[in-house]
Amino acid sequence: MQPSRMLSGSEVFVPAATSLLLTLMVMGSAMAVIFSAYEYRRLFNQHQVLVQQWDDLQVEWGQYLLEQSVWSAHHRVEAVAADKMNMVVPATEAIEIVRNEQR
């Protein structure tokens, strides 16, 4: 039987350093996966909030368009003109058609 020899410092250090480096890389990779999953969830929630705000703004815009059409309806404009400005529809004989012909 041959006596066992002692390992040198470099023979022990290199595998230990390699194992430590690989362990740190695996831990770093795991932390990166955790961070990216967290960031995805955070951005997805923010996206959902923005989509809800967009939907609310679309509804509000539709309501403003309806309100605008009500305020500018012909019968309302005619009623305001008659009531507040004392305007009347002229008689047919009083209407003159003016043509603007360009040559």
Tab-separated table of C-alpha atoms in Angstrom:
chain	number	residue	atom	x	y	z
A	1	MET	CA	0.000	0.000	0.000
A	2	GLN	CA	1.214	3.375	-0.960
A	3	PRO	CA	1.084	6.227	1.526
A	4	SER	CA	-1.430	8.946	0.640
A	5	ARG	CA	0.069	12.232	-0.259
A	6	MET	CA	-1.158	15.638	0.889
A	7	LEU	CA	-3.006	17.826	-1.533
A	8	SER	CA	-1.441	21.135	-2.379
A	9	GLY	CA	-3.233	24.468	-1.876
A	10	SER	CA	-3.999	24.938	-5.576
A	11	GLU	CA	-5.454	21.426	-5.838
A	12	VAL	CA	-7.938	22.300	-3.074
A	13	PHE	CA	-8.533	25.954	-3.966
A	14	VAL	CA	-9.465	25.548	-7.643
A	15	PRO	CA	-12.367	23.071	-7.124
A	16	ALA	CA	-13.604	25.018	-4.087
A	17	ALA	CA	-13.475	28.326	-5.988
A	18	THR	CA	-15.213	26.736	-8.969
A	19	SER	CA	-17.957	25.337	-6.738
A	20	LEU	CA	-18.378	28.701	-5.008
A	21	LEU	CA	-18.498	30.540	-8.344
A	22	LEU	CA	-21.086	28.120	-9.763
A	23	THR	CA	-23.181	28.408	-6.589
A	24	LEU	CA	-23.093	32.205	-6.792
A	25	MET	CA	-24.046	32.095	-10.474
A	26	VAL	CA	-27.022	29.807	-9.755
A	27	MET	CA	-28.136	32.091	-6.918
A	28	GLY	CA	-27.770	35.144	-9.164
A	29	SER	CA	-29.777	33.446	-11.881
A	30	ALA	CA	-32.508	32.536	-9.373
A	31	MET	CA	-32.621	36.139	-8.139
A	32	ALA	CA	-32.887	37.377	-11.740
A	33	VAL	CA	-35.842	35.021	-12.371
A	34	ILE	CA	-37.549	36.232	-9.192
A	35	PHE	CA	-36.982	39.876	-10.144
A	36	SER	CA	-38.237	39.425	-13.693
A	37	ALA	CA	-41.381	37.620	-12.457
A	38	TYR	CA	-42.013	40.443	-9.980
A	39	GLU	CA	-41.434	43.082	-12.658
A	40	TYR	CA	-43.774	41.267	-15.067
A	41	ARG	CA	-46.552	41.178	-12.459
A	42	ARG	CA	-46.027	44.833	-11.585
A	43	LEU	CA	-46.116	45.930	-15.237
A	44	PHE	CA	-49.125	43.711	-15.955
A	45	ASN	CA	-51.042	45.308	-13.074
A	46	GLN	CA	-50.063	48.760	-14.312
A	47	HIS	CA	-51.239	47.794	-17.801
A	48	GLN	CA	-54.604	46.652	-16.437
A	49	VAL	CA	-55.023	49.963	-14.599
A	50	LEU	CA	-54.240	51.873	-17.796
A	51	VAL	CA	-56.674	49.757	-19.821
A	52	GLN	CA	-59.396	50.464	-17.247
A	53	GLN	CA	-58.615	54.192	-17.385
A	54	TRP	CA	-58.751	54.068	-21.192
A	55	ASP	CA	-62.159	52.377	-21.053
A	56	ASP	CA	-63.422	54.993	-18.597
A	57	LEU	CA	-62.144	57.800	-20.814
A	58	GLN	CA	-63.807	56.243	-23.861
A	59	VAL	CA	-67.143	56.180	-22.008
A	60	GLU	CA	-66.661	59.791	-20.888
A	61	TRP	CA	-65.761	60.845	-24.446
A	62	GLY	CA	-68.936	59.194	-25.752
A	63	GLN	CA	-70.969	61.049	-23.162
A	64	TYR	CA	-69.358	64.348	-24.187
A	65	LEU	CA	-70.177	63.646	-27.835
A	66	LEU	CA	-73.812	62.979	-26.912
A	67	GLU	CA	-73.930	66.155	-24.857
A	68	GLN	CA	-72.434	68.142	-27.724
A	69	SER	CA	-74.984	66.774	-30.167
A	70	VAL	CA	-77.795	67.702	-27.774
A	71	TRP	CA	-76.511	71.270	-27.290
A	72	SER	CA	-76.051	71.787	-31.021
A	73	ALA	CA	-79.310	70.214	-32.194
A	74	HIS	CA	-81.181	72.342	-34.749
A	75	HIS	CA	-84.361	72.678	-32.708
A	76	ARG	CA	-82.392	73.840	-29.657
A	77	VAL	CA	-80.382	76.403	-31.635
A	78	GLU	CA	-83.611	77.675	-33.185
A	79	ALA	CA	-85.321	77.892	-29.777
A	80	VAL	CA	-82.386	79.799	-28.241
A	81	ALA	CA	-82.275	82.165	-31.226
A	82	ALA	CA	-85.993	82.858	-30.919
A	83	ASP	CA	-86.076	83.207	-27.124
A	84	LYS	CA	-82.859	85.030	-26.283
A	85	MET	CA	-82.153	86.933	-29.507
A	86	ASN	CA	-85.689	87.527	-30.719
A	87	MET	CA	-84.818	86.083	-34.102
A	88	VAL	CA	-87.507	84.775	-36.431
A	89	VAL	CA	-87.507	82.781	-39.625
A	90	PRO	CA	-87.944	85.255	-42.489
A	91	ALA	CA	-90.907	85.023	-44.823
A	92	THR	CA	-90.336	83.261	-48.095
A	93	GLU	CA	-90.618	86.551	-50.027
A	94	ALA	CA	-87.862	88.100	-47.930
A	95	ILE	CA	-85.301	85.376	-48.715
A	96	GLU	CA	-82.804	86.202	-51.465
A	97	ILE	CA	-80.349	83.728	-52.911
A	98	VAL	CA	-76.939	85.177	-53.660
A	99	ARG	CA	-74.628	83.301	-55.947
A	100	ASN	CA	-70.904	83.667	-55.800
A	101	GLU	CA	-69.714	82.648	-59.226
A	102	GLN	CA	-66.014	82.548	-59.851
A	103	ARG	CA	-64.647	82.567	-63.362
